[in-house]
Amino acid sequence: YNANDGHFYTTHKNELGSKGSEGVTCFLLIYQHPDSEPVYRWCNSKHGKHMYTLGTEELGGLADWVNEGMIGYAFPPGSDKEGTVPVYRRLNANNHKHFYTAFADEAESCLRDGLVDEGVAFEAFFGVPIYRFCFPEQNKHFYTSSLQEMEAVRENGASYEGVTGYGLTHHFKDVHAVHRFCKKKYMKHLYGLSRNEVGEADWNYEGIICYLPDESDGKKLHRFC
């Protein structure tokens, strides 16, 4: 993060290509759940800056702001729906650029850098990184969302290959749990959407590593710089 940089947010990762990608900010809903509201993207016709608002009241009456359409659904500040986090909005008063983050420490860092606190834009579901490791000698891959597990795997000689994707931290309507199984005899892992996917006795169940929404249900809000 740099206070002087401009950021762009989109649910279509290919809209800007891979250049400058900073990952996934949060997950928006693709259809309206109870108590959720539409999130709109706006572009200022004078300086080309973008803003993202819950509903149209904030910018709908201003001539310079063009509504570029709805990008998904989220919840109003203070909703406190299970599995959601606040998405903070900060303003750089020098260049009129807005910055959005679901990380509280990043939001506080913005304030220390002189950005203006504009509160919480909306609340959305939060994604966790899924880390990928490789055991080269065994030609095996291992996936985890746990930082503690990540360090333990590194200590056992695995090579870190980066973030392979993002998953949700909580279950809600129309999401699927990703289960992990281990065959200890060969130290092989299997990942599936069903708790009963593996019926063999020598497979040990290791729990849920994340939740994934249906493609028809959830959208990732990507951040570019």
mmCIF file of C-alpha atoms in Angstrom:
data_model
loop_
_atom_site.group_PDB
_atom_site.id
_atom_site.type_symbol
_atom_site.label_atom_id
_atom_site.label_comp_id
_atom_site.label_asym_id
_atom_site.label_seq_id
_atom_site.Cartn_x
_atom_site.Cartn_y
_atom_site.Cartn_z
ATOM 1 C CA TYR A 1 0.000 0.000 0.000
ATOM 2 C CA ASN A 2 1.147 3.524 -0.867
ATOM 3 C CA ALA A 3 -0.922 6.538 0.170
ATOM 4 C CA ASN A 4 -0.220 8.305 -3.124
ATOM 5 C CA ASP A 5 -1.182 5.408 -5.403
ATOM 6 C CA GLY A 6 -4.532 5.113 -7.101
ATOM 7 C CA HIS A 7 -6.424 1.833 -6.739
ATOM 8 C CA PHE A 8 -9.092 0.230 -8.882
ATOM 9 C CA TYR A 9 -11.535 -2.447 -7.754
ATOM 10 C CA THR A 10 -13.409 -4.852 -9.980
ATOM 11 C CA THR A 11 -15.211 -8.184 -9.847
ATOM 12 C CA HIS A 12 -13.831 -8.989 -13.302
ATOM 13 C CA LYS A 13 -10.172 -9.917 -12.851
ATOM 14 C CA ASN A 14 -9.502 -9.686 -16.601
ATOM 15 C CA GLU A 15 -10.724 -6.089 -16.744
ATOM 16 C CA LEU A 16 -7.198 -4.844 -16.046
ATOM 17 C CA GLY A 17 -5.216 -8.018 -16.665
ATOM 18 C CA SER A 18 -2.767 -9.272 -14.048
ATOM 19 C CA LYS A 19 -0.648 -6.106 -13.944
ATOM 20 C CA GLY A 20 -0.645 -4.487 -10.523
ATOM 21 C CA SER A 21 -2.948 -7.043 -8.920
ATOM 22 C CA GLU A 22 -2.995 -6.802 -5.120
ATOM 23 C CA GLY A 23 -5.281 -9.742 -4.509
ATOM 24 C CA VAL A 24 -8.852 -10.060 -3.327
ATOM 25 C CA THR A 25 -10.286 -7.373 -1.040
ATOM 26 C CA CYS A 26 -13.495 -9.222 -0.137
ATOM 27 C CA PHE A 27 -16.342 -11.295 -1.570
ATOM 28 C CA LEU A 28 -19.544 -9.650 -2.830
ATOM 29 C CA LEU A 29 -22.819 -11.487 -3.333
ATOM 30 C CA ILE A 30 -24.086 -11.871 -6.874
ATOM 31 C CA TYR A 31 -27.747 -11.908 -5.887
ATOM 32 C CA GLN A 32 -29.584 -10.151 -3.097
ATOM 33 C CA HIS A 33 -29.724 -11.853 0.272
ATOM 34 C CA PRO A 34 -32.011 -10.589 3.061
ATOM 35 C CA ASP A 35 -30.804 -7.190 4.351
ATOM 36 C CA SER A 36 -28.143 -6.830 1.630
ATOM 37 C CA GLU A 37 -27.972 -3.834 -0.714
ATOM 38 C CA PRO A 38 -26.429 -3.244 -4.149
ATOM 39 C CA VAL A 39 -22.856 -1.937 -4.432
ATOM 40 C CA TYR A 40 -22.340 0.512 -7.305
ATOM 41 C CA ARG A 41 -19.191 1.677 -9.049
ATOM 42 C CA TRP A 42 -18.945 5.344 -10.022
ATOM 43 C CA CYS A 43 -16.502 7.244 -12.223
ATOM 44 C CA ASN A 44 -15.868 10.978 -12.012
ATOM 45 C CA SER A 45 -16.117 12.414 -15.540
ATOM 46 C CA LYS A 46 -13.629 15.209 -14.748
ATOM 47 C CA HIS A 47 -10.663 13.371 -13.215
ATOM 48 C CA GLY A 48 -11.466 9.698 -13.883
ATOM 49 C CA LYS A 49 -11.426 8.653 -10.200
ATOM 50 C CA HIS A 50 -13.636 5.786 -9.033
ATOM 51 C CA MET A 51 -15.818 5.341 -5.964
ATOM 52 C CA TYR A 52 -17.839 2.404 -4.673
ATOM 53 C CA THR A 53 -20.989 3.007 -2.682
ATOM 54 C CA LEU A 54 -23.811 1.073 -1.099
ATOM 55 C CA GLY A 55 -26.864 2.346 -2.949
ATOM 56 C CA THR A 56 -27.120 5.472 -5.101
ATOM 57 C CA GLU A 57 -27.985 8.166 -2.563
ATOM 58 C CA GLU A 58 -24.434 9.377 -1.901
ATOM 59 C CA LEU A 59 -23.465 10.215 -5.497
ATOM 60 C CA GLY A 60 -26.655 9.831 -7.509
ATOM 61 C CA GLY A 61 -27.461 13.552 -7.525
ATOM 62 C CA LEU A 62 -23.984 14.810 -8.477
ATOM 63 C CA ALA A 63 -23.503 15.682 -12.155
ATOM 64 C CA ASP A 64 -19.798 14.780 -12.327
ATOM 65 C CA TRP A 65 -20.268 11.206 -11.117
ATOM 66 C CA VAL A 66 -21.338 8.598 -13.679
ATOM 67 C CA ASN A 67 -22.884 5.361 -12.435
ATOM 68 C CA GLU A 68 -21.002 2.464 -14.070
ATOM 69 C CA GLY A 69 -23.417 -0.123 -12.766
ATOM 70 C CA MET A 70 -23.905 -2.544 -9.914
ATOM 71 C CA ILE A 71 -20.978 -4.853 -9.116
ATOM 72 C CA GLY A 72 -22.637 -7.012 -6.450
ATOM 73 C CA TYR A 73 -24.400 -6.968 -3.097
ATOM 74 C CA ALA A 74 -23.102 -6.286 0.410
ATOM 75 C CA PHE A 75 -24.489 -5.358 3.818
ATOM 76 C CA PRO A 76 -24.827 -1.901 5.416
ATOM 77 C CA PRO A 77 -22.334 -0.891 8.124
ATOM 78 C CA GLY A 78 -23.333 -2.278 11.513
ATOM 79 C CA SER A 79 -25.141 -5.329 10.109
ATOM 80 C CA ASP A 80 -22.668 -7.711 11.784
ATOM 81 C CA LYS A 81 -23.727 -10.697 9.689
ATOM 82 C CA GLU A 82 -21.811 -13.861 10.571
ATOM 83 C CA GLY A 83 -18.723 -14.206 8.401
ATOM 84 C CA THR A 84 -18.678 -10.575 7.249
ATOM 85 C CA VAL A 85 -16.107 -7.874 7.952
ATOM 86 C CA PRO A 86 -16.220 -4.087 7.557
ATOM 87 C CA VAL A 87 -14.695 -2.708 4.358
ATOM 88 C CA TYR A 88 -13.105 0.599 5.349
ATOM 89 C CA ARG A 89 -13.014 3.648 3.072
ATOM 90 C CA ARG A 90 -10.181 6.171 3.202
ATOM 91 C CA LEU A 91 -9.664 9.360 1.165
ATOM 92 C CA ASN A 92 -6.438 10.974 -0.003
ATOM 93 C CA ALA A 93 -7.465 14.638 0.071
ATOM 94 C CA ASN A 94 -4.496 15.650 -2.091
ATOM 95 C CA ASN A 95 -5.441 13.604 -5.153
ATOM 96 C CA HIS A 96 -9.090 12.750 -4.322
ATOM 97 C CA LYS A 97 -8.419 9.016 -4.558
ATOM 98 C CA HIS A 98 -10.265 6.529 -2.374
ATOM 99 C CA PHE A 99 -8.803 3.396 -0.837
ATOM 100 C CA TYR A 100 -10.831 0.405 0.380
ATOM 101 C CA THR A 101 -9.599 -2.376 2.638
ATOM 102 C CA ALA A 102 -11.033 -5.126 4.827
ATOM 103 C CA PHE A 103 -7.875 -5.176 6.974
ATOM 104 C CA ALA A 104 -8.182 -3.061 10.122
ATOM 105 C CA ASP A 105 -4.407 -2.638 10.454
ATOM 106 C CA GLU A 106 -4.157 -1.431 6.846
ATOM 107 C CA ALA A 107 -7.012 1.002 7.495
ATOM 108 C CA GLU A 108 -5.160 2.377 10.547
ATOM 109 C CA SER A 109 -1.944 2.665 8.543
ATOM 110 C CA CYS A 110 -3.814 4.847 6.044
ATOM 111 C CA LEU A 111 -4.771 7.257 8.819
ATOM 112 C CA ARG A 112 -1.151 7.475 9.979
ATOM 113 C CA ASP A 113 -0.214 8.331 6.391
ATOM 114 C CA GLY A 114 -2.617 11.267 6.455
ATOM 115 C CA LEU A 115 -5.652 9.834 4.693
ATOM 116 C CA VAL A 116 -9.125 10.935 5.808
ATOM 117 C CA ASP A 117 -11.299 8.448 7.674
ATOM 118 C CA GLU A 118 -14.583 8.057 5.789
ATOM 119 C CA GLY A 119 -15.762 5.181 7.924
ATOM 120 C CA VAL A 120 -17.068 1.831 6.709
ATOM 121 C CA ALA A 121 -18.321 1.689 3.134
ATOM 122 C CA PHE A 122 -20.135 -1.634 3.601
ATOM 123 C CA GLU A 123 -19.729 -5.078 5.146
ATOM 124 C CA ALA A 124 -18.843 -8.091 3.013
ATOM 125 C CA PHE A 125 -17.633 -11.651 3.313
ATOM 126 C CA PHE A 126 -13.909 -12.015 3.833
ATOM 127 C CA GLY A 127 -11.580 -14.383 2.016
ATOM 128 C CA VAL A 128 -8.466 -16.101 3.328
ATOM 129 C CA PRO A 129 -5.488 -17.047 1.151
ATOM 130 C CA ILE A 130 -4.998 -20.716 0.292
ATOM 131 C CA TYR A 131 -1.253 -21.395 0.420
ATOM 132 C CA ARG A 132 0.355 -24.009 -1.825
ATOM 133 C CA PHE A 133 3.481 -26.016 -0.973
ATOM 134 C CA CYS A 134 5.440 -28.606 -2.881
ATOM 135 C CA PHE A 135 7.487 -31.550 -1.596
ATOM 136 C CA PRO A 136 9.860 -31.845 -4.612
ATOM 137 C CA GLU A 137 11.303 -35.243 -3.725
ATOM 138 C CA GLN A 138 7.837 -36.774 -3.465
ATOM 139 C CA ASN A 139 6.256 -34.653 -6.209
ATOM 140 C CA LYS A 140 3.352 -33.826 -3.887
ATOM 141 C CA HIS A 141 1.452 -30.616 -3.233
ATOM 142 C CA PHE A 142 -0.124 -29.466 0.007
ATOM 143 C CA TYR A 143 -2.746 -26.746 0.528
ATOM 144 C CA THR A 144 -3.645 -24.889 3.718
ATOM 145 C CA SER A 145 -5.265 -21.672 4.916
ATOM 146 C CA SER A 146 -3.585 -21.877 8.334
ATOM 147 C CA LEU A 147 -0.533 -19.694 9.038
ATOM 148 C CA GLN A 148 0.568 -22.011 11.846
ATOM 149 C CA GLU A 149 0.316 -25.035 9.592
ATOM 150 C CA MET A 150 2.109 -23.096 6.887
ATOM 151 C CA GLU A 151 5.165 -22.598 9.106
ATOM 152 C CA ALA A 152 5.186 -26.244 10.201
ATOM 153 C CA VAL A 153 5.119 -27.449 6.596
ATOM 154 C CA ARG A 154 8.003 -25.137 5.719
ATOM 155 C CA GLU A 155 10.046 -26.578 8.573
ATOM 156 C CA ASN A 156 9.448 -30.061 7.148
ATOM 157 C CA GLY A 157 11.190 -29.129 3.905
ATOM 158 C CA ALA A 158 8.296 -28.074 1.669
ATOM 159 C CA SER A 159 8.822 -25.354 -0.934
ATOM 160 C CA TYR A 160 6.378 -22.465 -0.778
ATOM 161 C CA GLU A 161 4.708 -21.824 -4.154
ATOM 162 C CA GLY A 162 2.519 -18.872 -3.221
ATOM 163 C CA VAL A 163 -1.207 -18.203 -2.918
ATOM 164 C CA THR A 164 -3.241 -20.451 -5.185
ATOM 165 C CA GLY A 165 -6.608 -18.807 -4.476
ATOM 166 C CA TYR A 166 -8.953 -17.494 -1.800
ATOM 167 C CA GLY A 167 -11.714 -19.081 0.256
ATOM 168 C CA LEU A 168 -14.312 -17.892 2.733
ATOM 169 C CA THR A 169 -13.869 -18.237 6.482
ATOM 170 C CA HIS A 170 -17.506 -18.920 7.408
ATOM 171 C CA HIS A 171 -20.393 -20.927 6.108
ATOM 172 C CA PHE A 172 -23.480 -19.181 4.787
ATOM 173 C CA LYS A 173 -26.217 -19.952 2.262
ATOM 174 C CA ASP A 174 -25.053 -21.732 -0.894
ATOM 175 C CA VAL A 175 -21.380 -22.109 -0.028
ATOM 176 C CA HIS A 176 -19.510 -25.399 0.105
ATOM 177 C CA ALA A 177 -16.978 -26.608 2.632
ATOM 178 C CA VAL A 178 -13.624 -27.817 1.296
ATOM 179 C CA HIS A 179 -12.633 -30.910 3.299
ATOM 180 C CA ARG A 180 -9.111 -32.293 3.589
ATOM 181 C CA PHE A 181 -8.181 -35.949 3.996
ATOM 182 C CA CYS A 182 -4.790 -37.568 4.597
ATOM 183 C CA LYS A 183 -3.577 -41.081 3.832
ATOM 184 C CA LYS A 184 -0.838 -41.271 6.442
ATOM 185 C CA LYS A 185 0.742 -44.432 5.053
ATOM 186 C CA TYR A 186 1.832 -42.498 1.947
ATOM 187 C CA MET A 187 1.373 -38.945 3.339
ATOM 188 C CA LYS A 188 -0.982 -38.096 0.494
ATOM 189 C CA HIS A 189 -3.733 -35.504 0.784
ATOM 190 C CA LEU A 190 -7.097 -35.316 -0.905
ATOM 191 C CA TYR A 191 -9.451 -32.313 -1.059
ATOM 192 C CA GLY A 192 -13.174 -32.576 -1.707
ATOM 193 C CA LEU A 193 -16.544 -30.895 -1.219
ATOM 194 C CA SER A 194 -18.078 -33.856 0.607
ATOM 195 C CA ARG A 195 -17.282 -35.052 4.123
ATOM 196 C CA ASN A 196 -18.078 -38.573 2.906
ATOM 197 C CA GLU A 197 -16.002 -38.416 -0.260
ATOM 198 C CA VAL A 198 -13.421 -40.876 1.075
ATOM 199 C CA GLY A 199 -14.748 -44.170 2.399
ATOM 200 C CA GLU A 200 -11.503 -46.049 2.864
ATOM 201 C CA ALA A 201 -10.425 -46.715 6.445
ATOM 202 C CA ASP A 202 -6.834 -45.546 5.958
ATOM 203 C CA TRP A 203 -7.870 -41.987 5.076
ATOM 204 C CA ASN A 204 -7.893 -39.624 8.062
ATOM 205 C CA TYR A 205 -10.194 -36.629 8.060
ATOM 206 C CA GLU A 206 -8.295 -33.376 8.753
ATOM 207 C CA GLY A 207 -11.143 -30.875 8.752
ATOM 208 C CA ILE A 208 -12.339 -27.924 6.673
ATOM 209 C CA ILE A 209 -9.730 -25.597 5.146
ATOM 210 C CA CYS A 210 -12.186 -23.012 3.755
ATOM 211 C CA TYR A 211 -15.583 -22.481 2.143
ATOM 212 C CA LEU A 212 -16.207 -21.758 -1.531
ATOM 213 C CA PRO A 213 -19.279 -20.057 -3.012
ATOM 214 C CA ASP A 214 -21.066 -21.215 -6.115
ATOM 215 C CA GLU A 215 -19.927 -19.297 -9.193
ATOM 216 C CA SER A 216 -23.545 -18.153 -9.423
ATOM 217 C CA ASP A 217 -23.492 -16.816 -5.848
ATOM 218 C CA GLY A 218 -20.273 -15.045 -4.971
ATOM 219 C CA LYS A 219 -17.937 -12.541 -6.629
ATOM 220 C CA LYS A 220 -14.368 -11.709 -5.666
ATOM 221 C CA LEU A 221 -13.642 -7.967 -5.493
ATOM 222 C CA HIS A 222 -10.109 -7.690 -6.880
ATOM 223 C CA ARG A 223 -7.827 -4.745 -6.076
ATOM 224 C CA PHE A 224 -5.355 -3.289 -8.558
ATOM 225 C CA CYS A 225 -2.763 -0.568 -8.122
#
